[in-house]
Amino acid sequence: MTDTIHDNPTPWVADHIRRFQETGGHPRPGIADLLLTTRGRRSGLLRRTVLTYVRDEDAYVLTASNAGGDRHPAWYLNLMADPEVTLQVGEATFPATARPATAAESDRLWPTVVAAMPSYAAYRTATIREIPLVLVTPT
């Protein structure tokens, strides 16, 4: 992906992206954050956001929580349309492929996700939407 990258316009997310870059990818000690760049499903523009993650072998596990909102986050809809993404973890940037976790994978991974970020438990009860987990694997 060599086009101009457009950061998430939500002010607190844009600030978090800036802190991620200023700290070499470690904006919050003790919390695993990464930058995810997707291609907009309608605009075709590159879109970047910051997310927490947990690892599952070679995959990065992302939670499409949208803070418990009733709609999927835009980044999730974008990668469903085009699963070829870019990740930045720490100072390393690399291409990757995303896919939704299967039901069995989600059942296995949710306890790990909640242990890493307890707010996800509340998000799951705040919405009737099934919050998807996404496995992103370096290519």
XYZ file of N, CA and C in Angstrom:
417
model
N 0.838 -1.167 0.000
C 0.000 0.000 0.000
C 0.890 1.240 0.000
N 0.860 1.988 -1.082
C 1.735 3.149 -1.190
C 0.970 4.462 -1.295
N -0.353 4.427 -1.282
C -1.156 5.647 -1.356
C -1.020 6.447 -0.059
N -1.592 7.644 -0.063
C -1.672 8.447 1.158
C -2.568 7.728 2.157
N -2.143 7.690 3.410
C -2.916 7.034 4.455
C -3.702 8.094 5.213
N -4.996 7.839 5.396
C -5.889 8.747 6.102
C -6.164 8.168 7.484
N -5.756 8.915 8.520
C -5.977 8.456 9.886
C -7.436 8.596 10.276
N -7.849 7.739 11.198
C -9.189 7.796 11.746
C -9.461 9.233 12.197
N -10.583 9.821 11.776
C -10.834 11.230 12.099
C -11.366 11.476 13.511
N -11.720 10.443 14.226
C -12.200 10.622 15.595
C -11.051 11.198 16.425
N -11.250 12.347 17.071
C -10.121 13.021 17.730
C -9.319 12.153 18.699
N -9.956 11.392 19.574
C -9.177 10.601 20.538
C -8.420 9.474 19.845
N -8.971 8.929 18.756
C -8.268 7.881 18.011
C -7.081 8.496 17.269
N -7.285 9.652 16.646
C -6.186 10.339 15.952
C -5.062 10.673 16.928
N -5.411 11.101 18.147
C -4.387 11.374 19.173
C -3.638 10.100 19.550
N -4.367 9.001 19.653
C -3.750 7.718 20.001
C -2.785 7.272 18.891
N -3.173 7.457 17.633
C -2.288 7.128 16.508
C -1.019 7.968 16.593
N -1.175 9.251 16.879
C -0.009 10.135 16.999
C 0.915 9.670 18.130
N 0.331 9.320 19.288
C 1.147 8.816 20.408
C 1.832 7.509 20.048
N 1.143 6.656 19.307
C 1.736 5.398 18.846
C 3.005 5.692 18.049
N 2.908 6.626 17.129
C 4.055 6.963 16.285
C 5.162 7.641 17.093
N 4.801 8.517 18.015
C 5.803 9.236 18.811
C 6.557 8.330 19.782
N 5.929 7.221 20.177
C 6.535 6.338 21.170
C 7.128 5.070 20.550
N 7.255 5.037 19.233
C 7.787 3.837 18.586
C 6.866 2.642 18.713
N 5.568 2.902 18.813
C 4.587 1.827 18.850
C 4.233 1.343 20.235
N 4.538 2.148 21.256
C 4.235 1.743 22.637
C 3.565 2.889 23.397
N 2.348 3.296 22.970
C 1.714 4.461 23.590
C 1.174 4.203 24.993
N 0.864 2.940 25.308
C 0.296 2.622 26.620
C 1.045 1.434 27.209
N 1.945 1.677 28.133
C 2.697 0.563 28.727
C 1.756 -0.520 29.261
N 2.071 -1.759 28.919
C 1.280 -2.881 29.395
C 0.097 -3.243 28.524
N -0.180 -2.452 27.497
C -1.288 -2.750 26.582
C -0.731 -2.893 25.179
N -1.102 -3.974 24.524
C -0.618 -4.258 23.170
C -1.495 -3.521 22.158
N -0.924 -2.499 21.524
C -1.612 -1.729 20.481
C -0.921 -1.946 19.150
N -1.676 -1.829 18.079
C -1.107 -1.845 16.732
C -1.858 -0.866 15.861
N -1.257 -0.534 14.725
C -1.941 0.272 13.714
C -2.391 -0.664 12.603
N -3.647 -0.532 12.222
C -4.233 -1.315 11.136
C -4.588 -0.366 10.010
N -4.109 -0.689 8.808
C -4.469 0.097 7.630
C -5.268 -0.792 6.689
N -6.468 -0.331 6.353
C -7.360 -1.028 5.435
C -7.627 -0.122 4.239
N -8.220 -0.700 3.211
C -8.658 0.104 2.071
C -10.154 0.322 2.207
N -10.579 1.586 2.137
C -12.001 1.916 2.274
C -12.833 1.186 1.241
N -13.875 0.537 1.686
C -14.706 -0.283 0.798
C -15.473 0.547 -0.214
N -15.752 1.806 0.081
C -16.459 2.684 -0.865
C -15.512 3.692 -1.497
N -14.620 4.267 -0.700
C -13.754 5.342 -1.193
C -12.516 4.811 -1.911
N -12.063 3.625 -1.530
C -10.804 3.104 -2.067
C -9.575 3.713 -1.413
N -9.777 4.627 -0.448
C -8.656 5.276 0.239
C -8.111 4.382 1.339
N -6.835 4.552 1.656
C -6.238 3.823 2.762
C -6.662 4.490 4.066
N -7.147 3.674 5.000
C -7.664 4.150 6.277
C -6.892 3.490 7.413
N -6.433 4.299 8.375
C -5.631 3.762 9.483
C -6.312 4.029 10.812
N -6.273 3.011 11.666
C -6.787 3.150 13.019
C -5.864 2.397 13.965
N -6.034 2.633 15.243
C -5.243 1.961 16.267
C -6.164 1.021 17.036
N -5.660 -0.177 17.315
C -6.449 -1.199 17.997
C -5.584 -1.948 18.995
N -6.233 -2.518 20.003
C -5.529 -3.447 20.879
C -5.569 -4.823 20.226
N -4.661 -5.680 20.664
C -4.633 -7.032 20.107
C -4.127 -8.011 21.145
N -4.406 -9.284 20.881
C -3.750 -10.387 21.569
C -3.185 -11.283 20.473
N -2.268 -12.136 20.838
C -1.667 -13.052 19.857
C -2.299 -14.431 19.983
N -2.394 -15.100 18.856
C -2.778 -16.506 18.786
C -1.852 -17.154 17.784
N -0.780 -17.742 18.285
C 0.294 -18.272 17.452
C 0.818 -17.158 16.553
N 0.734 -17.295 15.223
C 1.294 -16.263 14.348
C 0.285 -15.160 14.004
N -0.943 -15.265 14.507
C -1.983 -14.293 14.170
C -2.131 -13.224 15.256
N -2.510 -12.037 14.815
C -2.908 -10.948 15.692
C -4.433 -10.993 15.762
N -4.985 -11.022 16.957
C -6.429 -11.124 17.141
C -6.966 -9.734 17.473
N -7.866 -9.256 16.625
C -8.481 -7.941 16.792
C -9.950 -8.121 17.161
N -10.481 -7.193 17.924
C -11.858 -7.262 18.392
C -12.644 -6.119 17.760
N -13.659 -6.462 16.971
C -14.467 -5.450 16.277
C -15.598 -4.982 17.190
N -15.229 -4.412 18.333
C -16.210 -4.092 19.372
C -17.006 -2.827 19.089
N -16.372 -1.831 18.491
C -17.002 -0.518 18.306
C -17.565 -0.029 19.637
N -16.812 -0.302 20.721
C -17.187 0.097 22.090
C -18.586 -0.383 22.465
N -18.989 -1.535 21.942
C -20.295 -2.083 22.265
C -21.427 -1.493 21.455
N -21.090 -0.734 20.419
C -22.115 -0.138 19.557
C -22.860 -1.190 18.752
N -24.016 -0.797 18.236
C -24.861 -1.734 17.503
C -24.438 -1.949 16.055
N -23.377 -1.250 15.619
C -22.888 -1.433 14.242
C -21.417 -1.817 14.282
N -21.025 -2.585 13.277
C -19.618 -2.951 13.156
C -18.781 -1.707 12.881
N -17.543 -1.674 13.376
C -16.670 -0.530 13.059
C -16.312 -0.527 11.577
N -16.029 0.663 11.057
C -15.708 0.811 9.631
C -14.510 -0.042 9.237
N -13.488 -0.125 10.098
C -12.302 -0.914 9.748
C -12.666 -2.372 9.499
N -13.617 -2.898 10.257
C -14.042 -4.283 10.078
C -14.755 -4.445 8.732
N -15.651 -3.534 8.418
C -16.352 -3.601 7.129
C -15.362 -3.478 5.975
N -14.359 -2.619 6.141
C -13.344 -2.459 5.098
C -12.571 -3.750 4.870
N -12.127 -4.401 5.928
C -11.323 -5.610 5.714
C -12.174 -6.784 5.261
N -13.471 -6.742 5.541
C -14.344 -7.781 4.988
C -14.444 -7.627 3.464
N -14.388 -6.391 2.985
C -14.425 -6.140 1.543
C -13.080 -6.408 0.889
N -11.987 -6.145 1.615
C -10.633 -6.358 1.091
C -9.745 -6.797 2.261
N -9.495 -8.095 2.376
C -8.765 -8.617 3.536
C -7.261 -8.362 3.528
N -6.727 -7.756 2.460
C -5.296 -7.446 2.413
C -5.079 -6.126 3.145
N -4.372 -6.178 4.266
C -4.198 -5.024 5.139
C -2.710 -4.816 5.422
N -2.414 -3.742 6.124
C -1.061 -3.494 6.624
C -1.149 -3.323 8.132
N -0.216 -3.945 8.841
C -0.113 -3.790 10.288
C 1.177 -3.082 10.629
N 1.133 -2.278 11.675
C 2.350 -1.772 12.298
C 2.291 -2.191 13.749
N 3.264 -2.999 14.141
C 3.390 -3.465 15.513
C 4.748 -2.982 15.997
N 4.738 -2.145 17.022
C 5.983 -1.501 17.418
C 6.456 -0.646 16.251
N 7.705 -0.828 15.851
C 8.220 -0.072 14.703
C 8.178 -0.867 13.406
N 7.740 -2.140 13.468
C 7.694 -3.009 12.284
C 6.369 -2.833 11.548
N 6.464 -2.630 10.242
C 5.288 -2.508 9.383
C 5.349 -3.621 8.344
N 4.202 -4.317 8.150
C 4.210 -5.459 7.238
C 2.807 -5.729 6.689
N 2.752 -6.356 5.497
C 1.459 -6.728 4.929
C 0.900 -7.941 5.660
N -0.420 -8.037 5.650
C -1.085 -9.141 6.333
C -2.436 -9.403 5.674
N -3.006 -10.540 6.020
C -4.324 -10.915 5.525
C -5.237 -11.144 6.721
N -6.438 -10.590 6.648
C -7.397 -10.673 7.747
C -8.549 -11.600 7.379
N -9.072 -12.253 8.422
C -10.278 -13.069 8.250
C -11.015 -13.134 9.581
N -12.343 -13.247 9.511
C -13.091 -13.393 10.764
C -12.749 -14.730 11.408
N -12.722 -14.748 12.725
C -12.523 -16.004 13.444
C -13.751 -16.885 13.260
N -13.525 -18.174 13.218
C -14.653 -19.110 13.182
C -15.334 -19.095 14.554
N -16.501 -19.695 14.641
C -17.212 -19.767 15.925
C -16.362 -20.495 16.965
N -15.728 -21.587 16.572
C -14.891 -22.352 17.513
C -13.686 -21.515 17.953
N -13.063 -20.796 17.014
C -11.929 -19.934 17.372
C -12.375 -18.824 18.320
N -13.521 -18.217 18.036
C -14.033 -17.152 18.899
C -14.291 -17.669 20.306
N -14.931 -18.824 20.426
C -15.190 -19.408 21.748
C -13.889 -19.608 22.513
N -12.866 -20.074 21.824
C -11.564 -20.326 22.458
C -10.842 -19.024 22.815
N -10.959 -17.996 21.957
C -10.171 -16.770 22.116
C -10.794 -15.716 23.024
N -12.116 -15.687 23.169
C -12.744 -14.619 23.958
C -12.185 -14.517 25.376
N -11.963 -15.607 26.095
C -11.391 -15.441 27.448
C -10.035 -14.727 27.434
N -9.207 -14.993 26.441
C -7.901 -14.333 26.330
C -8.082 -12.854 26.011
N -9.015 -12.551 25.131
C -9.291 -11.162 24.747
C -9.773 -10.372 25.960
N -10.697 -10.933 26.726
C -11.241 -10.238 27.897
C -10.180 -10.099 28.988
N -9.319 -11.110 29.133
C -8.248 -11.010 30.130
C -7.310 -9.845 29.800
N -7.061 -9.633 28.506
C -6.162 -8.550 28.082
C -6.840 -7.182 28.144
N -8.133 -7.142 27.887
C -8.872 -5.882 27.852
C -10.257 -6.128 28.462
N -10.376 -6.036 29.791
C -11.631 -6.373 30.469
C -12.867 -5.612 29.977
N -12.694 -4.423 29.410
C -13.857 -3.666 28.929
C -14.615 -4.400 27.827
N -13.962 -5.326 27.136
C -14.655 -6.065 26.082
C -15.808 -6.900 26.632
N -15.733 -7.358 27.876
C -16.836 -8.114 28.468
C -18.082 -7.231 28.545
N -17.912 -5.982 28.966
C -19.049 -5.052 29.035
C -19.564 -4.721 27.642
N -18.667 -4.579 26.683
C -19.097 -4.276 25.314
C -19.991 -5.388 24.770
N -19.655 -6.642 25.089
C -20.446 -7.775 24.590
C -21.865 -7.741 25.135
N -22.029 -7.262 26.362
C -23.374 -7.214 26.942
C -24.121 -5.943 26.557
N -23.428 -4.956 26.015
C -24.048 -3.671 25.661
C -24.755 -3.712 24.312
N -24.546 -4.759 23.543
C -25.108 -4.808 22.194
C -25.733 -6.170 21.928
N -26.696 -6.188 21.019
C -27.261 -7.469 20.588
C -26.432 -8.056 19.441
N -25.545 -7.229 18.888
C -24.685 -7.658 17.783
C -23.618 -8.625 18.298
N -23.361 -9.665 17.534
C -22.231 -10.538 17.844
C -20.959 -9.773 17.505
N -20.098 -9.553 18.487
C -18.860 -8.816 18.239
C -17.848 -9.791 17.628
N -17.442 -9.537 16.391
C -16.518 -10.461 15.744
C -15.081 -10.295 16.238
N -14.394 -11.411 16.247
C -12.945 -11.398 16.400
C -12.355 -11.619 15.017
N -11.217 -10.988 14.768
C -10.564 -11.065 13.458
C -9.147 -11.555 13.664
N -8.734 -12.535 12.857
C -7.371 -13.034 12.875
C -6.627 -12.414 11.702
N -5.523 -11.759 12.014
C -4.721 -11.100 10.984
C -3.353 -11.760 10.992
N -2.989 -12.318 9.841
C -1.754 -13.084 9.729
C -0.804 -12.409 8.757
N 0.438 -12.195 9.165
C 1.425 -11.619 8.235
C 1.542 -12.467 6.968
N 1.726 -11.786 5.826
C 1.891 -12.517 4.560
C 3.318 -12.473 4.104
